[in-house]
Each structure stands twice: as C-alpha cells, then as structure tokens.
Short mmCIF file of C-alpha atoms and ligand atoms in Angstrom, two decimals:
data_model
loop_
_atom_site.label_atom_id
_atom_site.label_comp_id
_atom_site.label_asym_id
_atom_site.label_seq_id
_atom_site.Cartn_x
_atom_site.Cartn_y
_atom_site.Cartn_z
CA UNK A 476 7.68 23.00 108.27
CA UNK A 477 10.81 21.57 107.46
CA UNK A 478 12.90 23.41 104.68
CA UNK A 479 12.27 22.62 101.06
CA UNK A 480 14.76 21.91 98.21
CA UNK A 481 13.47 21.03 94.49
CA UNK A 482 16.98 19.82 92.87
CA UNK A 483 17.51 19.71 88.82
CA UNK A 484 20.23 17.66 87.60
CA UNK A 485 20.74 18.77 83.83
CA UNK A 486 22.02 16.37 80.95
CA UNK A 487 25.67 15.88 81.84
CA UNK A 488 25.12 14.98 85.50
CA UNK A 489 22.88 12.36 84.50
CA UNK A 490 24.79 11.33 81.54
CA UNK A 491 25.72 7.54 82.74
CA UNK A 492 25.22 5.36 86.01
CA UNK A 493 28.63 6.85 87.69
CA UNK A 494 27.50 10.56 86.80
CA UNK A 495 23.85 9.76 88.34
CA UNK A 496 25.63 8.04 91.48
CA UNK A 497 27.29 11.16 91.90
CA UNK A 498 24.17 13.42 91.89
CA UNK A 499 22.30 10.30 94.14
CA UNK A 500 25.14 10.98 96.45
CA UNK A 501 23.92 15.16 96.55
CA UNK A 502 20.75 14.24 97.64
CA UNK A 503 21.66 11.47 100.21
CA UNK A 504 23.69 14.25 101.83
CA UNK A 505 20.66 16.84 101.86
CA UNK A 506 17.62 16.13 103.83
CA UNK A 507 15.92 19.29 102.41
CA UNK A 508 15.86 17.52 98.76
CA UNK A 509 12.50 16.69 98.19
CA UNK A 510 12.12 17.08 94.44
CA UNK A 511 14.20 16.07 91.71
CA UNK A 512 13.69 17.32 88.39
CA UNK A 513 15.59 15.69 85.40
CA UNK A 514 17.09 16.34 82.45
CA UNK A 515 17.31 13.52 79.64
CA UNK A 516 20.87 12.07 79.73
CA UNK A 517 23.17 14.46 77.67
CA UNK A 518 23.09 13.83 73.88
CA UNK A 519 19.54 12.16 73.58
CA UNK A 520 17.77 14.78 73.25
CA UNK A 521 19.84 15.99 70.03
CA UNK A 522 19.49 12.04 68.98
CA UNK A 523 15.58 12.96 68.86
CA UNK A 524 15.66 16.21 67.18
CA UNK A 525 17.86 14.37 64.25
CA UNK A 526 14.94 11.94 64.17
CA UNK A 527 12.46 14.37 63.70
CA UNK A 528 14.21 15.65 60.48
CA UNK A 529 12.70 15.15 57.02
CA UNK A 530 16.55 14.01 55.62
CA UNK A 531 16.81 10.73 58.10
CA UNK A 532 18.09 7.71 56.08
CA UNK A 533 15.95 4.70 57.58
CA UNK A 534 19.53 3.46 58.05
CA UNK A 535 20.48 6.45 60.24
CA UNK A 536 17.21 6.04 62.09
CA UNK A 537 18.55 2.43 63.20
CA UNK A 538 21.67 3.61 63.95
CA UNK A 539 19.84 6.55 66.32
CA UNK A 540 17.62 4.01 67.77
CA UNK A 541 20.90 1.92 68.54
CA UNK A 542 22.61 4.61 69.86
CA UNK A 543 19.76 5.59 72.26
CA UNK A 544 18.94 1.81 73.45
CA UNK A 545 22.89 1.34 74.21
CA UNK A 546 22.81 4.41 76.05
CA UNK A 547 20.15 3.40 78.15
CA UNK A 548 21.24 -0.66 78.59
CA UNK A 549 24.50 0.82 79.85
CA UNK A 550 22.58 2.08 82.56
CA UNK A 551 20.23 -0.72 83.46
CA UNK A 552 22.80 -2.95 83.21
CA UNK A 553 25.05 -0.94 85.84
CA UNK A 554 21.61 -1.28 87.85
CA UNK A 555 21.92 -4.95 88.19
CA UNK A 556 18.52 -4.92 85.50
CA UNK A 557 15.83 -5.04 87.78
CA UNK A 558 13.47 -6.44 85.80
CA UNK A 559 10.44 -3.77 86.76
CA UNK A 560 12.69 -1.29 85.33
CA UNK A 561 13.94 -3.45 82.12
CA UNK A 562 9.94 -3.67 81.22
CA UNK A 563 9.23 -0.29 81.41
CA UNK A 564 12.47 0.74 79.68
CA UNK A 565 11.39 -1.72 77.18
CA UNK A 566 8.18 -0.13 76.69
CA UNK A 567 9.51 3.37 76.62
CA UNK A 568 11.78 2.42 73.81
CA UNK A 569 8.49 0.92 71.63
CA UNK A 570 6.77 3.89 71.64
CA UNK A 571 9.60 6.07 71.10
CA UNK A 572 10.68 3.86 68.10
CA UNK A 573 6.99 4.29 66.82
CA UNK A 574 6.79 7.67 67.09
CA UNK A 575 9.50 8.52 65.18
CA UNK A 576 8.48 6.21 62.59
CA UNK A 577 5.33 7.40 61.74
CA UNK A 578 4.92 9.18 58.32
CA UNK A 579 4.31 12.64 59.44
CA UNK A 580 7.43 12.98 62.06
CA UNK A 581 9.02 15.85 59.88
CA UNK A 582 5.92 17.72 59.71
CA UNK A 583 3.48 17.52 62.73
CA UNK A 584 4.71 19.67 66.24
CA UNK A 585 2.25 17.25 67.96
CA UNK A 586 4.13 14.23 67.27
CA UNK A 587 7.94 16.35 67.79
CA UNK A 588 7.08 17.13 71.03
CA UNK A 589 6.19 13.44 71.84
CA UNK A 590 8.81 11.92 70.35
CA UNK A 591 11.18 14.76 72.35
CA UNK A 592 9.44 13.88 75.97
CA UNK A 593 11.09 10.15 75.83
CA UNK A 594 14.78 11.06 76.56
CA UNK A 595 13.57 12.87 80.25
CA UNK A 596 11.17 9.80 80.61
CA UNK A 597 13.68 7.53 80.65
CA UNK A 598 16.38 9.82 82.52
CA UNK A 599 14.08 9.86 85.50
CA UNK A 600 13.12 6.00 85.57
CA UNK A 601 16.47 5.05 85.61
CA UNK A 602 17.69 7.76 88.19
CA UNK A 603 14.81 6.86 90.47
CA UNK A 604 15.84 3.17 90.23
CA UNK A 605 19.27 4.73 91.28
CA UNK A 606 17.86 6.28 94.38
CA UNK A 607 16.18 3.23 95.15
CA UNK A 608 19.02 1.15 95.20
CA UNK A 609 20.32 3.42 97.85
CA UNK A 610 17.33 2.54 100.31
CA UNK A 611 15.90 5.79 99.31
CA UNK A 612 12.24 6.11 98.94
CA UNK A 613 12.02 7.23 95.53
CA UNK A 614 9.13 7.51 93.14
CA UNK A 615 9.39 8.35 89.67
CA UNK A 616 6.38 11.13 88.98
CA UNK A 617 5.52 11.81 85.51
CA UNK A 618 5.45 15.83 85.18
CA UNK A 619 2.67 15.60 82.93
CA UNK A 620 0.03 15.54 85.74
CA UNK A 621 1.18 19.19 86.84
CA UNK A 622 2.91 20.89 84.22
CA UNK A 623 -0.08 22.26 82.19
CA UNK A 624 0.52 24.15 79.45
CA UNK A 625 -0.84 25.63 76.57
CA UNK A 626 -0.85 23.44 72.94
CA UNK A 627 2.14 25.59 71.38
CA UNK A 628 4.52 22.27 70.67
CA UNK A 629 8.15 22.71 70.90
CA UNK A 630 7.85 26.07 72.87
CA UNK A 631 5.03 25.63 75.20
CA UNK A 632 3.50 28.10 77.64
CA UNK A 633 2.82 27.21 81.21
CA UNK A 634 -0.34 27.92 83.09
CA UNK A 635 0.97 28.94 86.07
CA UNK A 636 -2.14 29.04 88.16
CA UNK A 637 -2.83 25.57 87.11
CA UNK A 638 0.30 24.32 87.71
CA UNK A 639 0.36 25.19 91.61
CA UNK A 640 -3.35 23.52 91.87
CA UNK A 641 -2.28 20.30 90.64
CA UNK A 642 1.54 20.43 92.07
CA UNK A 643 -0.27 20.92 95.46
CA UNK A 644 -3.02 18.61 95.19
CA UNK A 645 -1.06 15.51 93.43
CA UNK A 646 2.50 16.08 93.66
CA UNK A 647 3.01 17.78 97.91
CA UNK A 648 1.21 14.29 99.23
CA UNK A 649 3.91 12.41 97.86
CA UNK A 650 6.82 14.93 99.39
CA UNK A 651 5.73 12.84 102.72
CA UNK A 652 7.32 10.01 102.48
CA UNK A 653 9.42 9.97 99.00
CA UNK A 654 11.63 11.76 97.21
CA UNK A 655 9.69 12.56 94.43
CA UNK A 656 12.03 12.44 90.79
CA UNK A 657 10.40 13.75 87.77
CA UNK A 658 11.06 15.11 84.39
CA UNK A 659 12.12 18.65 82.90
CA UNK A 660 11.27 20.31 79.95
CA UNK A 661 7.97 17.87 79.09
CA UNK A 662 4.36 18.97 80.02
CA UNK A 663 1.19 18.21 79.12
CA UNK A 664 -1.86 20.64 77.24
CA UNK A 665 -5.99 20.74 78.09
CA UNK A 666 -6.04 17.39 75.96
CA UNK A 667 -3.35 15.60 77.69
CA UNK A 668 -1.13 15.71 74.84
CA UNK A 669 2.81 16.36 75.53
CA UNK A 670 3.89 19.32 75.06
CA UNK A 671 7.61 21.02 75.57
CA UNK A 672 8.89 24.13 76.83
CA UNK A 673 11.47 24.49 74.48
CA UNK A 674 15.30 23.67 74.78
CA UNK A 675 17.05 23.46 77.64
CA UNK A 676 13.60 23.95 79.19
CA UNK A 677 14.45 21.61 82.24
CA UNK A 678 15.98 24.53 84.47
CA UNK A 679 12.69 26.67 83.77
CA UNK A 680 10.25 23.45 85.06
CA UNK A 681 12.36 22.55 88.09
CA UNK A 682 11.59 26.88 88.81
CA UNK A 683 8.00 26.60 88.12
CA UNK A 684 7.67 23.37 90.46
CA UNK A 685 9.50 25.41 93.18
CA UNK A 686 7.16 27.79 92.76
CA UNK A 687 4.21 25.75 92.87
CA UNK A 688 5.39 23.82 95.83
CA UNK A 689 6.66 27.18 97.78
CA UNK A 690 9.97 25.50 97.96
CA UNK A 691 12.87 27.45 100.07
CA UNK A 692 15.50 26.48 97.40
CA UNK A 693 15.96 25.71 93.56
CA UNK A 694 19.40 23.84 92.89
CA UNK A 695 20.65 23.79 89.55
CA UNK A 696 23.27 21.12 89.10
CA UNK A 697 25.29 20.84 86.04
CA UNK A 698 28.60 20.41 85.00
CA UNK A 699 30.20 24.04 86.09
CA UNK A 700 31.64 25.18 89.36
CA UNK A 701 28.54 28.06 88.97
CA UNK A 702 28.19 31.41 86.94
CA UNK A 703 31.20 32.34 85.94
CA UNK A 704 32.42 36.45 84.76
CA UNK A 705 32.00 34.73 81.11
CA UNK A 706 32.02 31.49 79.52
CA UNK A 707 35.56 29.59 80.28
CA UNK A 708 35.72 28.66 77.32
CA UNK A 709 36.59 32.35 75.69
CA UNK A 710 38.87 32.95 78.20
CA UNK A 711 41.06 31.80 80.81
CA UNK A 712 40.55 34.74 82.56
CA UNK A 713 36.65 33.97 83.42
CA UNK A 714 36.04 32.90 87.29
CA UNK A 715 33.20 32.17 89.11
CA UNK A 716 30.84 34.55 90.64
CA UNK A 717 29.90 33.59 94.32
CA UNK A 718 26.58 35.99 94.19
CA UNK A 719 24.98 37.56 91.92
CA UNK A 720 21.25 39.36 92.02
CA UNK A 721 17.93 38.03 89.93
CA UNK A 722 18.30 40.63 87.98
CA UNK A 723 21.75 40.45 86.69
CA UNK A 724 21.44 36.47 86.46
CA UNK A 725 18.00 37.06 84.18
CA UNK A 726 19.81 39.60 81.99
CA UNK A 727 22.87 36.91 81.75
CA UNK A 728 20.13 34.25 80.93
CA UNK A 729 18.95 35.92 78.45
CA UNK A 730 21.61 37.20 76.68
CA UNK A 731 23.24 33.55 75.75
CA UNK A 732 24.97 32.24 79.40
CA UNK A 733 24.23 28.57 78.88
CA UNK A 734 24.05 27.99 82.19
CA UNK A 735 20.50 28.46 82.82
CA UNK A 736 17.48 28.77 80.59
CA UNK A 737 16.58 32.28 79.82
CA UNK A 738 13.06 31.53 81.81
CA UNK A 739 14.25 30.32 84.86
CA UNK A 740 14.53 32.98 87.46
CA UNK A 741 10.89 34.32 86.72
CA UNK A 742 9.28 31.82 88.93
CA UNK A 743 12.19 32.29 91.36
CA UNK A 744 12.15 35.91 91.15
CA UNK A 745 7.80 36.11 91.90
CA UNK A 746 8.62 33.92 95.29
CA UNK A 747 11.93 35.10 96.48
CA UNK A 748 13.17 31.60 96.14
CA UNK A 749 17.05 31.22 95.93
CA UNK A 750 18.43 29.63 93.56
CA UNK A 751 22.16 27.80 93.64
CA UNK A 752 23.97 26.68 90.49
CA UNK A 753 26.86 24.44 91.08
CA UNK A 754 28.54 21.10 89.68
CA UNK A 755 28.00 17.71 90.15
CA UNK A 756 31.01 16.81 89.66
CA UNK A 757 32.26 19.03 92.41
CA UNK A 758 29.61 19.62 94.76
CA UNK A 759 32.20 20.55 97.41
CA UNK A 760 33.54 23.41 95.50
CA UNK A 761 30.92 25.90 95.97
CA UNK A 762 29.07 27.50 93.08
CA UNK A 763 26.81 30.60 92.55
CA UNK A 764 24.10 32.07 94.73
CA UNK A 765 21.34 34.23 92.95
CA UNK A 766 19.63 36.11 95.58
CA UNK A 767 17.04 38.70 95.16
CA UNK A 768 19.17 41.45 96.56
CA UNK A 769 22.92 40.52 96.25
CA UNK A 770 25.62 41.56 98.40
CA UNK A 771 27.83 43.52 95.75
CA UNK A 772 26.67 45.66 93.15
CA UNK A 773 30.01 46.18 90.59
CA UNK A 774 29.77 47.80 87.40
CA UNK A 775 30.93 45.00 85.53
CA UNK A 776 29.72 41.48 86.67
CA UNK A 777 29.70 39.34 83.71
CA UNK A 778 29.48 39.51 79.60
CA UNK A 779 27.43 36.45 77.90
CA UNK A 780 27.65 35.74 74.19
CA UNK A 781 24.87 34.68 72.45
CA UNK A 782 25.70 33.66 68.71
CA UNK A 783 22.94 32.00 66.37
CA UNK A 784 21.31 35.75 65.90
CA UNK A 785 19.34 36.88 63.26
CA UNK A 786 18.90 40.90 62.74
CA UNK A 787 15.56 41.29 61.10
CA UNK A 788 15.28 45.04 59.57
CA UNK A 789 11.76 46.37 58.68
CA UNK A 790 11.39 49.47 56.14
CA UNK A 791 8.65 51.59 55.75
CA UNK A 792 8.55 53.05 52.30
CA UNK A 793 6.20 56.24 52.84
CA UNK A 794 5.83 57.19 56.38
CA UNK A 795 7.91 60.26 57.76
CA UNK A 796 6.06 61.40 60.88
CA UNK A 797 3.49 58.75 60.37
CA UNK A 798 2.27 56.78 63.23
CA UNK A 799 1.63 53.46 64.40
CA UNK A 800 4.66 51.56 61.97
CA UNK A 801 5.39 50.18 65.41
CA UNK A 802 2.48 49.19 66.79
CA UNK A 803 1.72 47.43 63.01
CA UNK A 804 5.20 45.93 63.12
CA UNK A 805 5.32 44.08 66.74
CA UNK A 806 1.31 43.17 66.17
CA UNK A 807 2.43 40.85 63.33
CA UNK A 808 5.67 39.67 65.47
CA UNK A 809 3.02 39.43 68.27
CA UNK A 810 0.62 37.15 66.43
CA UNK A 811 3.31 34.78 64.72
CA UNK A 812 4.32 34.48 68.61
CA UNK A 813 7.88 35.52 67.71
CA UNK A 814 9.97 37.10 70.53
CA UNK A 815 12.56 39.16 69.84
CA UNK A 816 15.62 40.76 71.98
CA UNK A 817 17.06 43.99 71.49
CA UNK A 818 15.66 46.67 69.68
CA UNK A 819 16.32 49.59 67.64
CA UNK A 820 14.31 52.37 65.51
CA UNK A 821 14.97 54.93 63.69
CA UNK A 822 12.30 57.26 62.07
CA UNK A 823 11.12 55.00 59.30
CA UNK A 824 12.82 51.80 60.28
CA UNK A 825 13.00 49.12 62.96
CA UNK A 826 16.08 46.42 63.45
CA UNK A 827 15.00 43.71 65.84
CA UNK A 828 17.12 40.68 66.81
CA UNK A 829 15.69 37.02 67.04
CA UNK A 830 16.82 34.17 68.18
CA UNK A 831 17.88 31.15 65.76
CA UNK A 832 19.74 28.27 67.45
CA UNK A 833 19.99 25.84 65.19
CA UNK A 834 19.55 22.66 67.83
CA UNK A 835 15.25 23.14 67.56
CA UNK A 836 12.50 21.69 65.69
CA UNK A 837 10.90 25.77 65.25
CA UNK A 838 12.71 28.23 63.25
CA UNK A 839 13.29 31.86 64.31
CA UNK A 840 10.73 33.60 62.03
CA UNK A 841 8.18 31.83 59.88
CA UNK A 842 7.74 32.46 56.32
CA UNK A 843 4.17 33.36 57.13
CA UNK A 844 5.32 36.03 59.21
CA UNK A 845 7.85 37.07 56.66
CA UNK A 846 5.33 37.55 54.18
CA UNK A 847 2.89 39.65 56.86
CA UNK A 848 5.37 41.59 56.98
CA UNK A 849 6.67 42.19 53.13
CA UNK A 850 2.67 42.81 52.23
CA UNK A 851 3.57 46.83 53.96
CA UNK A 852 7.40 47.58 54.08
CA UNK A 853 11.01 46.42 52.87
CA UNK A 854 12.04 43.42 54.99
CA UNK A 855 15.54 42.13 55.04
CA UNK A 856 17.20 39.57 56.78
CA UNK A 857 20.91 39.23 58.28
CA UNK A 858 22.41 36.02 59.90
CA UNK A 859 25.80 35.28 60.86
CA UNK A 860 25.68 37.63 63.64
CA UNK A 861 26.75 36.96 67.60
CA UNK A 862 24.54 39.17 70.73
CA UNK A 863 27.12 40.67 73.37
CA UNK A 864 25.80 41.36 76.60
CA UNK A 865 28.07 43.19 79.24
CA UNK A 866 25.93 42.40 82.39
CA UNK A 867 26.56 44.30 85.41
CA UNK A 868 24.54 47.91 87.45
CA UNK A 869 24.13 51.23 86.62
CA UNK A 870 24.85 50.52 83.16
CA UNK A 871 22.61 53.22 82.00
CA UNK A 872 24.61 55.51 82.68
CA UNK A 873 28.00 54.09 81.87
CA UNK A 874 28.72 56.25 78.82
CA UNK A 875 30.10 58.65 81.04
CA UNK A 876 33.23 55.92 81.84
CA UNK A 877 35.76 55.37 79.48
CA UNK A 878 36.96 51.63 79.70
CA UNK A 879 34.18 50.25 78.06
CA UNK A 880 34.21 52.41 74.95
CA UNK A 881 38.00 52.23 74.83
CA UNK A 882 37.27 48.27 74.83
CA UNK A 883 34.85 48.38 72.08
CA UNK A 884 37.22 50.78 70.12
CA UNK A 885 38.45 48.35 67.54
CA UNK A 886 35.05 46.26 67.59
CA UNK A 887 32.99 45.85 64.30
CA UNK A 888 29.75 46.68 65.98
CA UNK A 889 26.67 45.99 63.87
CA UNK A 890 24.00 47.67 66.06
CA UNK A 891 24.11 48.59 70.12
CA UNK A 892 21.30 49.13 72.38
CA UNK A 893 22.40 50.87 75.76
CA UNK A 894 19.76 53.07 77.90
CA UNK A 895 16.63 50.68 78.41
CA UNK A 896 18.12 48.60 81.32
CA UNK A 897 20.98 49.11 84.49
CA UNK A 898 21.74 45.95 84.05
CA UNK A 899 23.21 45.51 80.26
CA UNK A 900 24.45 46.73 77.54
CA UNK A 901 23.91 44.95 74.58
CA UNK A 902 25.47 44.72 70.61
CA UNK A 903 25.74 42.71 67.78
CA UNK A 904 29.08 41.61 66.12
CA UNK A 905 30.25 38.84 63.55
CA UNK A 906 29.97 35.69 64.44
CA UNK A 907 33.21 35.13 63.15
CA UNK A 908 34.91 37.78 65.71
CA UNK A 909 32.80 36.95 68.47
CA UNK A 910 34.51 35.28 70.95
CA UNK A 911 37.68 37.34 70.37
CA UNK A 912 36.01 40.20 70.85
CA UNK A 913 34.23 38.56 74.97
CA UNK A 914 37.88 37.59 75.65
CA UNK A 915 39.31 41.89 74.73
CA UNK A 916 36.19 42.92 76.49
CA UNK A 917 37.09 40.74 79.65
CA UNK A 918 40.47 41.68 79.70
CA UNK A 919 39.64 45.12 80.02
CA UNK A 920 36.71 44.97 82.03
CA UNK A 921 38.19 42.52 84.77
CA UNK A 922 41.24 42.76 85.09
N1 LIG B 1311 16.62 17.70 77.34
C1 LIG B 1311 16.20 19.00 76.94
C2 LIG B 1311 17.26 19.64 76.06
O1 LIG B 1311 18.30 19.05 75.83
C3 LIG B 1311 15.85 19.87 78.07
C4 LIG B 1311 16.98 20.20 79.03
O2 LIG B 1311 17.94 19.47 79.09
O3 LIG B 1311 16.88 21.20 79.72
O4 LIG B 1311 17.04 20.70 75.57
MG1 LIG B 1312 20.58 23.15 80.43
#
C-alpha cells in the first residue's frame, strides 16, 4: 500500500487565505498526504473562550461576533465566494452566534464545548474550498463521526478502540479518492454531543487519527522551523533539534514546549509512527524528527518552561508513621479528575504541582475538591510559580556532574524532583525569574 501521511496545520498556518495557500502548496507537493487535520484559524478560538465568560458586555459580544465574521469573509472573499461555501459559512456563523447567546453560556460545559467546536468547523470548510480550487479532490469530513469520546466537556477523553472502528469504517473509504480535511481538537460523546479535548488539543487528534488509520507519518505544521534546545524566545542561543526520541519529545511536551500538545506522542509512540514538526512558512528548511529510537542520546537536549503553575501542599495533622495519607490524597485528586505533574512527599506532607493556564474554560482544582481535601488535612495553595524541565538521558544520575548544579547555584528553587525519570529533571521557580533563569541554564548547558 502506498505510504500514508495524516498532516495538521495548527492556528497560525491557517490564519488567512495566503497562510492556507501556503500549507495547500505542502500537500500539492506530497502525494503521501492523505489526511488533513485543522486547527481553527489563530485567535478564534480565544475569541470563543471570551464569549463563554460570565463578564461579556452584549456590546463586546457584537464586537467578537464582528471580529470572527471579518475574519472569516476575508477568507471567502479571497476564495472568489463560492456560493456553496458562503451558505454554509453563513450557517456556521448562526449557530455559533446562538450558542453563545443563550442564557446559560457562562455556566453549562455542554454548551462551551459547542460553542468552542465552531472556529475548527469553519477552518476546515474554508481550507477544503482552498484545496479545491487547486483541482484537488478535497472533502471536508466532520471529526465528529470518529472522534468518540467520553462526556468530560472542555477536556475530553478519547475512546481509542472506538475511534479506530469508525476511522476505518467511515473515514479510510474516503482516503481513495480525496484528500480528506477535517477538524482538531472537537469530538463527539455516546449522545452525539461535541465534546473537546482540551487546548491546543488539535496536535493530539491529528495523532489519534494516525493511529486509527495506521498512518506511516504524523506532520505537525506550525509556525517554527521544529523543536528547538528551548523556546527562542528566552534566548538567542536556542536552535533547532534535527532528532530527538519519543521519549524526550513527551517529557518536553509535557513540561510546557508549546510546540506540541502534551498528549500527542502517545498515539505515535503505541504505533511507532514518526512524527515531523516543521513550519509552514518554511517548509524547505527542515524541522524536527521524533523517532522512537533517536540517533543521539546527549545529556542535555532541551529545557521547556512551563509557567501558569500552581503548587498545591497537603498537611496531615496527626499521622507520623501512619499509612495510606497517599493513597487518601491522590483518591480525591483521582475522583475530581485532576492531574497533576511533579511530585514530592515528605513524612506527613505532600506538594503536588497542577496545571493552571489561564486561556481555558476549567480551572486547575475545583473548590469541591478543595474542600475534599480540607475535611482531613491543612491545604494550602501557591500560584505565581513557573515548572523547569531540563530534558535530556541519563538524567537520573546526573547529580554526580557538576554543570548543572553550578547552573542552578544562584536559582531560587521552590521545590525539585530529580530521580523518577532519565529523561528530566524538573523544579519550580518564580514566575517572575523564570525565563532568566531557561536563558543561565542554556548558557551553561549548551554552550
Ligand atoms: N483551536 C484549539 C486551541 O486554540 C485547538 C488547537 O489549536 O490545537 O486551543
Ligand atoms: Mg498548538
């Protein structure tokens, strides 16, 4: 069988007609690109989260609804406005308008989640209409069909088993004869409702559909020249890492590289699909490989910064030598479905870190769960605080080496966890100092 690419264009490269000519050029010069997954055009999707707030003027809701509609015009009317296209546009716009004007908007995850689907739904029936135009074969799929997932809006769960039934039995017939363009991020529960797999989410469907297809290759396209040693922005000093293995790349992920969604390389990672990150902007200059076993195995590959953290420290009052605090502890996390990252204990107390980016309809830890967890120990709460992650191998044992504790000499660390995983080390600092403190750290690290 001939070779299979599924291709995900994030926000920026489909930002405007010219940026989605540029990725419709990618896949005119790729015969392997079957499957395009889609991001909503950069911005919207913040557009819909403001809409979705309690505070919204009805004057700033117009002005949203203006801003998204221009958006989108711009791009029809680059497309000549085929009227097929104008009409469902037209239509998409309706029900997005009415969704975000019903009365419980603020409060209901149901109706988030809906309102959130319409920025990829229009991304990919404008960029099919774009491949179109180029005498491609292009059919605009809605995701929905195949990307099952549980009914937990704004951070949905897929069901993975599902997912390859129906990817195989609705979505591989039309691989014959079309290039099939669909949406990231959106899915659909046991009901049919929409559902979402959180932000940035696009990167993690475009894996599971390669995985449910048995694809050969995931492309992520966005606006960087691949992974780079850190994020450019901290330093001039980053550059751009030509390999790098799952492993590394997942730790990265996780530990706050934008570049791809923390989820992504699990589906990649069960299939042994490779997965290449480049820009498409620049498809010509190359971009990063992540391979299941990469070439190169340094000490030092790459540090992420994650800021947005929340440290969450849980005292027991009575229990020297007691047992199960832990067990009690993560069974409450566990059952307000909140995932934390590193972790720390000491006899009677835990320190766990959580995510809380401040671009989502959820927050980081319910007061529900708070309370759980006040009814049997001293709880507090500290924000402000950045996750450092110095990615590379063999970090487990990298106390022995000198140049990364000399780095961290003059570093305000609020809590470390080393020792679990080869693959990072891990601490928490201001937020303030943060990105001083990636730049030192690169400087002595890799130079
Ligand atoms: N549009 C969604 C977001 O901005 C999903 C994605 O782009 O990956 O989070
Ligand atoms: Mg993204």
């Amino acid at each position: 069988m001939n070779k299979l690419t599924v291709a995900k264009f994030g926000g920026t490269s489909v930002a405007d007609f010219s940026a989605m000519s540029r990725c419709a050029d990618i896949i005119c010069h790729d015969q392997s690109i079957r499957v395009v997954a889609v991001s909503a055009q950069s911005g919207i999707t913040n557009i819909l989260v403001r809409l979705t707030q309690a505070d919204v003027s009805d004057a700033e809701r117009l002005d949203l609804f203006k801003q998204i509609r221009d958006k989108e015009q711009a791009i029809l009317s680059d497309l000549n406005n085929p009227e097929s296209i104008q009409v469902a546009l037209e239509h998409l716009l309706v029900s997005l308008e009415k969704t975000a004007n019903e009365a419980d908007i603020a409060t209901s995850e149901r109706l988030k989640d809906r309102l959130l689907s319409f920025g990829e739904q229009m991304s990919s029936l404008m960029f099919a209409e774009v491949l179109r135009q180029r005498d491609v074969h292009a059919v605009n799929f809605d995701i929905r069909q195949i990307m099952k997932t549980d009914s937990a809006f704004g951070h949905a769960e897929p069901n993975i088993e599902l997912i390859k039934q129906q990817a195989q039995t609705s979505m591989m017939p039309e691989l014959a004869g079309s290039v099939v363009v669909t949406q990231g991020f959106i899915g659909s529960n046991d009901q049919g409702e929409t559902t979402t797999l959180g932000r940035g989410g696009s990167d993690y469907s475009a894996a599971l559909i390669a995985e449910a297809l048995e694809a050969d290759v995931l492309q992520i396209w966005t606006d960087v020249i691949g992974i780079f040693t850190t994020d450019p922005r901290l330093t001039q000093a980053a550059r751009p890492i030509p390999e790098i293995s799952f492993d590394e790349a997942a730790e990265m992920a996780t530990f706050g590289a934008k570049i791809l969604h923390p989820a992504t390389l699990i589906p990649a990672m069960r299939r042994d699909i490779r997965v290449f990150v480049g820009s498409s902007r620049a498809p010509n200059e190359g971009g990063t490989w992540v391979v299941n076993k990469a070439k190169t195995k340094p000490a030092y590959r790459a540090i992420a910064l994650r800021k947005d953290q929340i440290l969450l420290t849980v005292k027991s009052p009575q229990m020297l030598h007691a047992t199960g605090f832990l067990a009690k502890v993560f069974g409450i996390l566990a059952e307000h479905k909140i995932s934390v990252d590193l972790v720390t204990t000491s006899e009677i107390s835990i320190a766990v870190t959580l995510d809380n980016p401040s671009n989502t309809t959820t927050k980081a830890i319910s007061d529900a769960a708070l309370t759980a967890l006040k009814a049997f120990c001293d709880v507090k709460v500290e924000d402000n605080l950045s996750l450092v992650a110095v990615i590379g191998n063999h970090l487990e044992s990298s106390l022995r080496e000198n140049q990364l504790w000399k780095a961290l000499e003059k570093v305000n660390v609020r809590m470390i966890c080393q020792g679990a995983s080869p693959h990072n080390l891990c601490f928490l600092t201001p937020t303030a100092a943060a990105p001083s403190v990636v730049e030192q750290l690169h400087n002595a690290l890799f130079d």
